[in-house]
Coordinates of C-alpha atoms and ligand atoms in Angstrom, one line a residue:
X29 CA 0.0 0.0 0.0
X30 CA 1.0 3.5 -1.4
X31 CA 2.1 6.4 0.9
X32 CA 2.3 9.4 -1.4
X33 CA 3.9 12.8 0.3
X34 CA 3.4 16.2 -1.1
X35 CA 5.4 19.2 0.0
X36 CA 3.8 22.6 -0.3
X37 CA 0.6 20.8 0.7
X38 CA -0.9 23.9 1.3
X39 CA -1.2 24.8 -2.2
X40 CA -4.3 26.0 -4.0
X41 CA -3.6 23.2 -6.8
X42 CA -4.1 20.1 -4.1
X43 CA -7.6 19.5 -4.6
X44 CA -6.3 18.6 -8.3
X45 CA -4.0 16.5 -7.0
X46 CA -6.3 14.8 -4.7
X47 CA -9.0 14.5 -7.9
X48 CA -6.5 13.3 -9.8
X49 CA -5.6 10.1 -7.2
X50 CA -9.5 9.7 -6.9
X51 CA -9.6 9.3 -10.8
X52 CA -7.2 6.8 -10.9
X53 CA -7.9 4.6 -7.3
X54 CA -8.1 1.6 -9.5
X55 CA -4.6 1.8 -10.4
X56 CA -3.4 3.0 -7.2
X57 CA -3.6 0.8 -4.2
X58 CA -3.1 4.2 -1.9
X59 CA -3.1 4.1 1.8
X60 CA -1.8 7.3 3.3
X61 CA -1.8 10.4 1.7
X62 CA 0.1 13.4 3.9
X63 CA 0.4 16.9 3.3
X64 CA 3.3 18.8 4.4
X65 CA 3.7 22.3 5.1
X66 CA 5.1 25.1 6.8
X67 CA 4.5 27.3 9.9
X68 CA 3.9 30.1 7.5
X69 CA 1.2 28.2 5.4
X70 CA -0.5 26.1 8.2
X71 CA -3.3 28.3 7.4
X72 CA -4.0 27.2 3.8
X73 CA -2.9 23.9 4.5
X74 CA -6.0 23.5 7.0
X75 CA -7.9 25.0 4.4
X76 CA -7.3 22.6 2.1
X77 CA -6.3 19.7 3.9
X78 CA -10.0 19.6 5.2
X79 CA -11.3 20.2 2.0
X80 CA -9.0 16.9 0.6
X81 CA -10.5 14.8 3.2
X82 CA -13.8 15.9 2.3
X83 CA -13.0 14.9 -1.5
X84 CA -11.6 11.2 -0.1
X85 CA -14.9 11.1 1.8
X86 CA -17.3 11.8 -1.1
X87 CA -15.4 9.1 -3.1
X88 CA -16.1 6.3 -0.9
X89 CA -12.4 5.8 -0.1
X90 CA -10.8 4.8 3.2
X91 CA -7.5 6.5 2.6
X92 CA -5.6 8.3 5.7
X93 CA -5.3 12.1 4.8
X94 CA -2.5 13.5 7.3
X95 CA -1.6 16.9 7.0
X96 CA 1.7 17.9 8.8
X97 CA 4.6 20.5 9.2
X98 CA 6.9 18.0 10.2
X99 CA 8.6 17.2 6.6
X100 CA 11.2 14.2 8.1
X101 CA 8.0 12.2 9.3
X102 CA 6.0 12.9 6.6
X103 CA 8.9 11.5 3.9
X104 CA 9.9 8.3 6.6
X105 CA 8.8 5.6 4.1
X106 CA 7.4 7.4 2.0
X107 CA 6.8 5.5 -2.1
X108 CA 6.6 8.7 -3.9
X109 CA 7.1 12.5 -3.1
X110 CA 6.0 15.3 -4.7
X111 CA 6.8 18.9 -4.4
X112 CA 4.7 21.9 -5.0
X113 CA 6.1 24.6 -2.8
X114 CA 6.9 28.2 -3.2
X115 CA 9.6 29.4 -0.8
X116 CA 9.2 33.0 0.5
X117 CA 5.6 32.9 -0.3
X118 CA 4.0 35.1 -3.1
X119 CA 5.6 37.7 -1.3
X120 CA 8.7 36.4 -2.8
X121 CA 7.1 36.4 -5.7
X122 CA 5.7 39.7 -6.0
X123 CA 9.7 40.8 -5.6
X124 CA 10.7 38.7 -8.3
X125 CA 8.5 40.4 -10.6
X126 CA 8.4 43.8 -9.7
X127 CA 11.7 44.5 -9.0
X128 CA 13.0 43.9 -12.8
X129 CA 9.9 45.9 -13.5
X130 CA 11.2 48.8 -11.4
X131 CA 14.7 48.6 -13.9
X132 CA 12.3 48.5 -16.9
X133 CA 12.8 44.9 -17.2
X134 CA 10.4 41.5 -17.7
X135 CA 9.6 40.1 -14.3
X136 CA 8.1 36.7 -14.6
X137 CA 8.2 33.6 -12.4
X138 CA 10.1 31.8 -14.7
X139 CA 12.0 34.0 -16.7
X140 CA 14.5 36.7 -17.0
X141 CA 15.6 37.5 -13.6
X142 CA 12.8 36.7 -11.3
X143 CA 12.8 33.1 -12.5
X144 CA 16.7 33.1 -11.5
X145 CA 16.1 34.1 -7.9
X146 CA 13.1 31.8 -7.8
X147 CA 16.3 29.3 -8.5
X148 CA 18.4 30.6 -6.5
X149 CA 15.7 30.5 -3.3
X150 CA 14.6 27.0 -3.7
X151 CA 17.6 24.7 -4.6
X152 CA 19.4 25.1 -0.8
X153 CA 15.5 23.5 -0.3
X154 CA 15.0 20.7 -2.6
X155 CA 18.8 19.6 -1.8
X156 CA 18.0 19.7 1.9
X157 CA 14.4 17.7 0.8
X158 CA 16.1 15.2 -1.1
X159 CA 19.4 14.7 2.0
X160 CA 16.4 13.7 4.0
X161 CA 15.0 11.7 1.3
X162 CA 18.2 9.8 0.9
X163 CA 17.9 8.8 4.9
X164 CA 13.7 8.2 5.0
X165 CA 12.7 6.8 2.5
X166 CA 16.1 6.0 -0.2
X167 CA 13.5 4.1 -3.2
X168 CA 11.2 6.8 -2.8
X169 CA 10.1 8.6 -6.0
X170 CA 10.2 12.1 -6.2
X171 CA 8.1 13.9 -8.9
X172 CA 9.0 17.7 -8.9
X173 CA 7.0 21.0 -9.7
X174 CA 8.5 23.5 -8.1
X175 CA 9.8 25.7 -10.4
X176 CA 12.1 26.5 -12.3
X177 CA 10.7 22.9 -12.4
X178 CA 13.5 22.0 -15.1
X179 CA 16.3 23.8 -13.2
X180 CA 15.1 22.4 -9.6
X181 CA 15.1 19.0 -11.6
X182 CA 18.3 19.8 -12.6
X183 CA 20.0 20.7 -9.3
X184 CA 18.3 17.3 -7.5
X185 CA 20.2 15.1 -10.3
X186 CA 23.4 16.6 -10.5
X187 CA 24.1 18.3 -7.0
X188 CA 21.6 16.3 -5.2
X189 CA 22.8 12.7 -6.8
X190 CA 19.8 11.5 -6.9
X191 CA 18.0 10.1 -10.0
X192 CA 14.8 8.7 -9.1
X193 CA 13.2 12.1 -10.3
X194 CA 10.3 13.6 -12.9
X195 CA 10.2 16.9 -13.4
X196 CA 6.9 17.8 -14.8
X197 CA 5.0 21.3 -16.3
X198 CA 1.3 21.6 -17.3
X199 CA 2.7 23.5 -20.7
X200 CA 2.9 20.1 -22.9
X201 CA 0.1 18.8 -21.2
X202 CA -1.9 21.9 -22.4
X203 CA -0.8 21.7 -25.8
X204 CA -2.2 18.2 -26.1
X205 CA -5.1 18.6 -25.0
X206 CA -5.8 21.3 -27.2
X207 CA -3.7 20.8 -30.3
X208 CA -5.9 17.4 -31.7
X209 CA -9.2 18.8 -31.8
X210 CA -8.0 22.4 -34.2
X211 CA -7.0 19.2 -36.8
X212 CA -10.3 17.5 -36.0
X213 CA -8.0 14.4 -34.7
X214 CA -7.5 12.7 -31.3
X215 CA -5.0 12.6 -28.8
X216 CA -4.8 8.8 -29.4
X217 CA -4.3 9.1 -33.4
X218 CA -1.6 11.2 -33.2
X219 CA 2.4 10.9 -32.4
X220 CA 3.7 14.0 -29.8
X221 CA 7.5 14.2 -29.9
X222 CA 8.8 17.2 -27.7
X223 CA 12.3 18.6 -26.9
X224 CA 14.2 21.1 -25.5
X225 CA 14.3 22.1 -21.5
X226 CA 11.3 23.3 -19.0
X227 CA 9.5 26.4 -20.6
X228 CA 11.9 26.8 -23.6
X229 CA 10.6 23.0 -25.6
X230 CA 9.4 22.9 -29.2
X231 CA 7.1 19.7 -30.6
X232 CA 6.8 18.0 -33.6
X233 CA 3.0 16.1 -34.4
X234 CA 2.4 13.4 -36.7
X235 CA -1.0 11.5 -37.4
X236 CA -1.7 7.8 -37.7
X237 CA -0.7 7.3 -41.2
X238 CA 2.8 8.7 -40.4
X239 CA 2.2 12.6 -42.3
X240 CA 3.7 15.4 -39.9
X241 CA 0.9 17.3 -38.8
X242 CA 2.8 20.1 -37.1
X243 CA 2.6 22.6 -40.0
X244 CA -1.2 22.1 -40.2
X245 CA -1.7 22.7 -36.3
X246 CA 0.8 26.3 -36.7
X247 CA -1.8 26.8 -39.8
X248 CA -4.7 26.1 -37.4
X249 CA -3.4 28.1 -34.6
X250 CA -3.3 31.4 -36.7
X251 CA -6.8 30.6 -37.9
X252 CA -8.5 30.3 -34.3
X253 CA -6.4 31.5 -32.5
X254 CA -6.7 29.2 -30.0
X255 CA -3.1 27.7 -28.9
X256 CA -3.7 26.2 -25.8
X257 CA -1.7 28.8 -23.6
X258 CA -1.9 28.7 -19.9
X259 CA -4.0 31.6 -18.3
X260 CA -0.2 33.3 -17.3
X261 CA 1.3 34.0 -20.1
X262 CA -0.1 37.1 -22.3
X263 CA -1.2 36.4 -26.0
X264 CA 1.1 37.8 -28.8
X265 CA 1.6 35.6 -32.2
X266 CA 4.6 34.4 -33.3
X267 CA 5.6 35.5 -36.7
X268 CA 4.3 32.9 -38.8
X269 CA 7.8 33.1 -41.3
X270 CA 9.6 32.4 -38.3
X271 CA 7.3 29.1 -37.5
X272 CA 7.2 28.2 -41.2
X273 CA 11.3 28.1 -41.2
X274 CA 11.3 25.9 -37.8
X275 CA 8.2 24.1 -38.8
X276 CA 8.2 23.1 -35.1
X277 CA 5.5 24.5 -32.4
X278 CA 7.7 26.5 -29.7
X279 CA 6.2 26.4 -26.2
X280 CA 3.8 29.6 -24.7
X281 CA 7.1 30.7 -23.0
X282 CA 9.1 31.4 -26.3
X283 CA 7.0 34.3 -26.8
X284 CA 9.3 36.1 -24.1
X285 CA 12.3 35.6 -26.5
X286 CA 11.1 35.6 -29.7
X287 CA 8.6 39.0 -29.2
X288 CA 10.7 40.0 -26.3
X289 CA 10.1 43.8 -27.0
X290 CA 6.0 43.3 -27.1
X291 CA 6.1 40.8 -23.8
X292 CA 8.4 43.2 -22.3
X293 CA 6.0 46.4 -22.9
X294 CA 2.8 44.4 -21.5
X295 CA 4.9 43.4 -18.9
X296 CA 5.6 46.9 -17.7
X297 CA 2.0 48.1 -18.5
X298 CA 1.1 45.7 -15.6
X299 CA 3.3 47.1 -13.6
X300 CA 2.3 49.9 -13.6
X301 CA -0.9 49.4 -12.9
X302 CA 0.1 47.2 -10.1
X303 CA -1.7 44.1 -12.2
X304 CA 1.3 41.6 -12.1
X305 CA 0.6 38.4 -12.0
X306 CA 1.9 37.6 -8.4
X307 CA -0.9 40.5 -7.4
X308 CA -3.8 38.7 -9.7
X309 CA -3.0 35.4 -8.3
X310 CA -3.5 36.8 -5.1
X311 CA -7.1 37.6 -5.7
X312 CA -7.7 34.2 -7.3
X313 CA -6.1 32.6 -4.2
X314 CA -8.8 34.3 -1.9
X315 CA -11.5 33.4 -4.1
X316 CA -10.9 30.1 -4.4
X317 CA -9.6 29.7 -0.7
X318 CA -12.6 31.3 0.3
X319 CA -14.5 28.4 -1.4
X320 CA -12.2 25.9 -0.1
X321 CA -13.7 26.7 3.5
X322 CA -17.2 25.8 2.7
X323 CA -17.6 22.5 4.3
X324 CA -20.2 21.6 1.6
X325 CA -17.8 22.0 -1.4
X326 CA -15.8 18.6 -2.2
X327 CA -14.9 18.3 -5.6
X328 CA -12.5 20.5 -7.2
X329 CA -13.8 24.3 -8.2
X330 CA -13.8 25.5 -11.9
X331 CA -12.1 28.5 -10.6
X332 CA -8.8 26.5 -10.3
X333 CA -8.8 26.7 -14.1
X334 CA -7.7 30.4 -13.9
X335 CA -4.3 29.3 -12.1
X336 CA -1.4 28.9 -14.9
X337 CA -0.6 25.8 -14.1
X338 CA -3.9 23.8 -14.6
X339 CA -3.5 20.4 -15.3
X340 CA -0.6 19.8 -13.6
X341 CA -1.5 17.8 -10.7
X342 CA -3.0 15.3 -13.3
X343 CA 0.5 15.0 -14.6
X344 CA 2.1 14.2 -11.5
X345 CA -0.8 11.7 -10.4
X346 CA -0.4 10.4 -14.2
X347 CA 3.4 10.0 -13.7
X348 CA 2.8 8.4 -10.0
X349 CA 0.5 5.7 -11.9
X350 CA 2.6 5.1 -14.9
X351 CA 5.6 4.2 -12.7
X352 CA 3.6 2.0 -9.9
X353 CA 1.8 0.0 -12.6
X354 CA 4.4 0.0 -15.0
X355 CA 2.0 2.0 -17.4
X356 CA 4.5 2.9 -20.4
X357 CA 2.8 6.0 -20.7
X358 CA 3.8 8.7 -22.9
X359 CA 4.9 11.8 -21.0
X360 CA 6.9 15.0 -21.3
X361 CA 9.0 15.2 -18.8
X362 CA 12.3 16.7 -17.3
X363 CA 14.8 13.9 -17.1
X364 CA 18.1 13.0 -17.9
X365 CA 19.4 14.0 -21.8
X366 CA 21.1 10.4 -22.1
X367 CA 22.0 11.7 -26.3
X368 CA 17.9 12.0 -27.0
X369 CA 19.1 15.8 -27.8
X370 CA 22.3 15.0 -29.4
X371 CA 22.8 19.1 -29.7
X372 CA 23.1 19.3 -25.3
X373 CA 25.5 17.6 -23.1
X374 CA 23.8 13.7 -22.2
X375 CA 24.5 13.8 -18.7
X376 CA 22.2 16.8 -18.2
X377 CA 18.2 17.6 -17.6
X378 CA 16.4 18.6 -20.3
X379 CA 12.2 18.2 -21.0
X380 CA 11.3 16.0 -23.9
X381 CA 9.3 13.1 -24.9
X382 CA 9.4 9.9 -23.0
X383 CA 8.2 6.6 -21.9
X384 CA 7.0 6.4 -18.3
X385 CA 7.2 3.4 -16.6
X386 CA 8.4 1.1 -13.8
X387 CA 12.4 2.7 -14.2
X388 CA 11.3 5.7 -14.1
X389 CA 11.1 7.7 -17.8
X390 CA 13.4 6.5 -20.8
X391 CA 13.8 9.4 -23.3
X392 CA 12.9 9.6 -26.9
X393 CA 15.8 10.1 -29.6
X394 CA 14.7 13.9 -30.9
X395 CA 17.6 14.3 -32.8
X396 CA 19.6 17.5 -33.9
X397 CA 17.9 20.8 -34.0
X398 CA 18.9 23.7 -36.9
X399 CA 21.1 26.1 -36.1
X400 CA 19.0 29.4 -35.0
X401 CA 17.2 26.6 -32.4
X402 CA 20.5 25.0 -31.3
X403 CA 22.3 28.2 -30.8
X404 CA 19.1 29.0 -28.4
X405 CA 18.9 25.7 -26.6
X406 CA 22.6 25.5 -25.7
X407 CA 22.5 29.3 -24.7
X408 CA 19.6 28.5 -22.5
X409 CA 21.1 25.4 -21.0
X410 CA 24.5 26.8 -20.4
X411 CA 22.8 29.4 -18.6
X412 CA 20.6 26.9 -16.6
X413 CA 24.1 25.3 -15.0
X414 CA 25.5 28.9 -14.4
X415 CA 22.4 29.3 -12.0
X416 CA 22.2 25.8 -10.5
X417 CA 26.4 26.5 -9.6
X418 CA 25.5 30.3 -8.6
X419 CA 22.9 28.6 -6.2
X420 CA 24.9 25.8 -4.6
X421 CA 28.2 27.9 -4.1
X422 CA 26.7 31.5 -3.3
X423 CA 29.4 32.5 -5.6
X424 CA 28.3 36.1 -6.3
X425 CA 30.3 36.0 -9.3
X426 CA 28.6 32.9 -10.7
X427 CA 25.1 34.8 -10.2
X428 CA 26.6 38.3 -12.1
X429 CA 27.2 35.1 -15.1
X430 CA 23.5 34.2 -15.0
X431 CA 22.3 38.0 -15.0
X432 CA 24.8 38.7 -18.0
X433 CA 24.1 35.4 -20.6
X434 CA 19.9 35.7 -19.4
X435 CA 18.8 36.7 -23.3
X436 CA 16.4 38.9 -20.8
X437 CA 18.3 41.3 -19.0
X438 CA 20.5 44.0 -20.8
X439 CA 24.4 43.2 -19.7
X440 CA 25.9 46.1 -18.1
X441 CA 25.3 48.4 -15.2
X442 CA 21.9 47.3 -14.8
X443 CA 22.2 43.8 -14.7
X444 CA 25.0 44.5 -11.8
X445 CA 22.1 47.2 -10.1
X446 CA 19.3 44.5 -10.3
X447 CA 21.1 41.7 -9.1
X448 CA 22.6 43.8 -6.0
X449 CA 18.7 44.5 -4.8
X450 CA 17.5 41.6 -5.9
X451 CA 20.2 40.0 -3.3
X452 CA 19.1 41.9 -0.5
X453 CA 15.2 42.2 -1.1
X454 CA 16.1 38.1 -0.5
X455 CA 18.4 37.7 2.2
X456 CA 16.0 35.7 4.2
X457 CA 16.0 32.7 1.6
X458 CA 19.5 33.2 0.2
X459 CA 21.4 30.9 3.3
X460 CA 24.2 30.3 0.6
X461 CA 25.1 33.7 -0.4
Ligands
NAD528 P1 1.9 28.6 -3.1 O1 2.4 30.0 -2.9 O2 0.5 28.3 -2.8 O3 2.8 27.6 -2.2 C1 2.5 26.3 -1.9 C2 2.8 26.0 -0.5 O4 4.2 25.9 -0.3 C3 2.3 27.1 0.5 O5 1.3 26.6 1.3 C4 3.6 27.4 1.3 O6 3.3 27.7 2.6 C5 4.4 26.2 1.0 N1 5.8 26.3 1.3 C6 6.7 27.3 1.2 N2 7.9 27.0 1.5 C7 7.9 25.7 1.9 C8 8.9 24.8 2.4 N3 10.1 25.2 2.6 N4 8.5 23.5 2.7 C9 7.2 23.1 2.5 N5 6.2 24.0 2.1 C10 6.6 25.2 1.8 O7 2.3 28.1 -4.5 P2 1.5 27.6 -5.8 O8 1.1 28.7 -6.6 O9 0.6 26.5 -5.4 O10 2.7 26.9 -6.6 C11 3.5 26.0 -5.9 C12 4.8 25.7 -6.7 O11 4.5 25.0 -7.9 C13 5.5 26.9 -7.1 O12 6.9 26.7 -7.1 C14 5.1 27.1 -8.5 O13 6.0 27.9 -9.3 C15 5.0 25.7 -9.0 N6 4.1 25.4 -10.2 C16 4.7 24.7 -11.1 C17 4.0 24.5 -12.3 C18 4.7 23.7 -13.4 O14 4.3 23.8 -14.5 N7 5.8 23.0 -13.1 C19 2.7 24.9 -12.4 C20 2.1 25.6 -11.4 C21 2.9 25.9 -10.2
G6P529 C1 2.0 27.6 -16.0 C2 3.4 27.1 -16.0 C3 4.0 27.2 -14.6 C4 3.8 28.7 -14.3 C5 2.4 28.7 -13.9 C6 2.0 30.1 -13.4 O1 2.1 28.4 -17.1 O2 3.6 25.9 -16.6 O3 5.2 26.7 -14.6 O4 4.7 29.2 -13.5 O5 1.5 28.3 -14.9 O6 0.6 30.1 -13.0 P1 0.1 31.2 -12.0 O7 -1.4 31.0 -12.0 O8 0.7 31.0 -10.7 O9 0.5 32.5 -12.6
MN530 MN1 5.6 25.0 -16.1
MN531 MN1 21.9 39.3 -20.3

């Protein structure tokens, strides 16, 4: 009998995770289920910890809901982990975006420099997470969110040592959900083949007959404009010349290098109006905590759909499954290169195409990318194991690197300005530097 751990139970996504076990209890013989927070979040993790056991209840299940801030008992035998936690709050967050803003530059959770002190707060974390892991529960899982999921992914394998890891991201899992039906196709008919790393992948789509599809989904997307993008990111079309040279489908995030200028201006047009996203997932938080406390409610709110990363519990319930039952399932997932992107180093985490099963995910051979997407990918890459190094060492050096290759922040005096605040609007979560 299972016991699955999630860390950052106090999240506003758990209820998906929690629907996501209930969808699949016949493949899952689940006994304890424990939720793990901190002091800071004990709040929400009532919240919603009630409202899980209300959703176990309604289902006609007999499974042990604990909900805990002791993380070392939680993990003690644990089967799999998962990890959904934001350290420093959306406070944190709030800093990471408005702060660039205030130098005229993107801030975003993920990107440009916001997503490199999101980095640079949570790897001290997960490394501590998975040094406990190593001594609680050493076969454990552990299936990652917590962004930069692909950078976090990539600190737990290389500094961490530790290999029984998924990272996962709602973004691929979007684009098939939405991608079939604009070619009047299934999910089922058709052949997926992603690569690239977390937030910065492309995909190639080919039906049942073995035609590539992907130039007829770009075709479909201009036409209805409907591309699957998570409720985060802000709409602006790629130049279709630019998609028609690739003739792959880049992922929501690419907008922010490929029309960094128009990103960039509705980035600072929410800033100041004081609409960043950190402040409008605020007010979704409330509304949807405030439904949480309703002792009535015990299924999972539409509301949740606003949140960017919908969908993504499923995932990590989906990779939980695929691995217990030895499911095969095809999934995108962050994972060890192992040559299936012959253009980045193999002994590296990158987010592409693989099988899902009882070892854990086997990647799928992508092959080598043209030159205007290699130069990217390797750019991006390299930059990912500046910050993972600026993270573990505190080298302040090492994090001036990061500032100065990120495509998003103008080298120079700024970059050196930024990083300076950033370092002390973060002292509380930067042990290392
Ligand atoms: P949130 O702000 O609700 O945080 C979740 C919980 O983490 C909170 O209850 C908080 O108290 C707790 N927490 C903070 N520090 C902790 C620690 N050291 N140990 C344990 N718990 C801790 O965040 P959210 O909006 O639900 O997002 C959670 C995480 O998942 C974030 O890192 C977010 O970026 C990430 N996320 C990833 C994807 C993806 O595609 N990979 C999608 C959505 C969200
Ligand atoms: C999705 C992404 C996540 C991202 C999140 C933001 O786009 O895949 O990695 O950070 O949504 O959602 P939020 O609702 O918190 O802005
Ligand atoms: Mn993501
Ligand atoms: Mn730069």
């Amino acid at each position: 009998a299972l016991k699955i751990v999630t860390i950052g139970g106090g999240s506003s996504y758990t209820p998906e995770l929690i629907e996501g076990y209930i969808k699949r209890q016949a493949q899952l013989a689940i006994k304890e289920i424990w939720l793990v927070d901190i002091p800071e979040g004990e709040q929400k993790l009532n919240v919603v910890g009630a409202m899980a056991k209300r959703m176990v209840k309604a289902a006609g299940l007999d499974w042990e809901v604990h909900l805990t801030l002791d993380r070392r008992a939680a993990l003690k035998d644990a089967d799999f982990v998962s990890t959904q936690f934001r350290v420093g709050l959306l406070e944190a967050r709030v800093k990471d975006e408005r702060i660039p803003g205030s130098y005229g530059l993107l801030g975003q959770e993920t990107n440009g420099a916001g997503g490199i002190f999101k980095a640079l707060r949570t790897i001290p974390v997960i490394l501590d997470i998975v040094k406990d892991m190593k001594e609680l529960c050493p076969n454990a899982w552990l299936i990652n969110f917590t962004n930069p999921s692909g950078i976090i992914t990539e600190a737990i394998q290389h500094y961490g040592q530790w290999n029984k890891v998924i990272g996962l991201c709602n973004v691929p899992v979007m684009a098939m959900i939405n991608e079939p039906a604009l070619i009047n196709k299934e999910l089922k008919d058709l052949t997926y083949k992603f690569a690239g790393i977390d937030h910065f992948h492309w995909h190639r789509v080919w039906d049942n007959t073995g035609k590539e599809v992907t130039m007829d989904i770009i075709n479909q997307i201009y036409a209805d404009k409907n591309n699957g993008l998570p409720k985060n990111i802000f709409d602006i079309s790629f130049f279709r010349e630019q998609l028609e040279q690739m003739k792959m489908i880049p992922c929501g995030y690419h907008r922010y290098y490929y029309r960094q200028t128009e990103m960039l201006e509705h980035s600072l047009e929410e800033f100041k109006n004081n609409a960043t996203r950190a402040q409008e997932v605020m007010r979704i938080e409330h509304e949807l905590f405030t439904l949480y406390q309703d002792p009535h409610l015990d299924y999972k709110p539409k509301q949740l759909a606003e949140r960017g990363g919908a969908h993504y519990s499923d995932a990590a319930c989906e990779a939980i499954a695929s691995i217990y039952a030895d499911k095969k399932t095809h999934m995108v997932v962050s994972t060890l290169n192992k040559g299936a992107i012959p253009d980045l180093p193999s002994d590296h985490t990158v987010e592409v195409s693989a099988q899902i099963g009882a070892t854990g995910a086997i990647p799928m051979t992508f092959g080598h990318f043209q030159p205007a997407e290699r130069g990217w990918i390797q750019l991006m890459k390299n930059m990912e194991l500046v910050i993972t190094q600026a993270a573990v060492t505190g080298d302040y050096g090492t994090a001036l690197q990061a500032f100065i290759i990120n495509p998003l922040i103008p080298s120079g005096r700024h970059a050196k300005n930024l990083l300076d605040e950033m370092l002390v609007a973060n002292k509380r979560y930067l042990p290392q530097f």
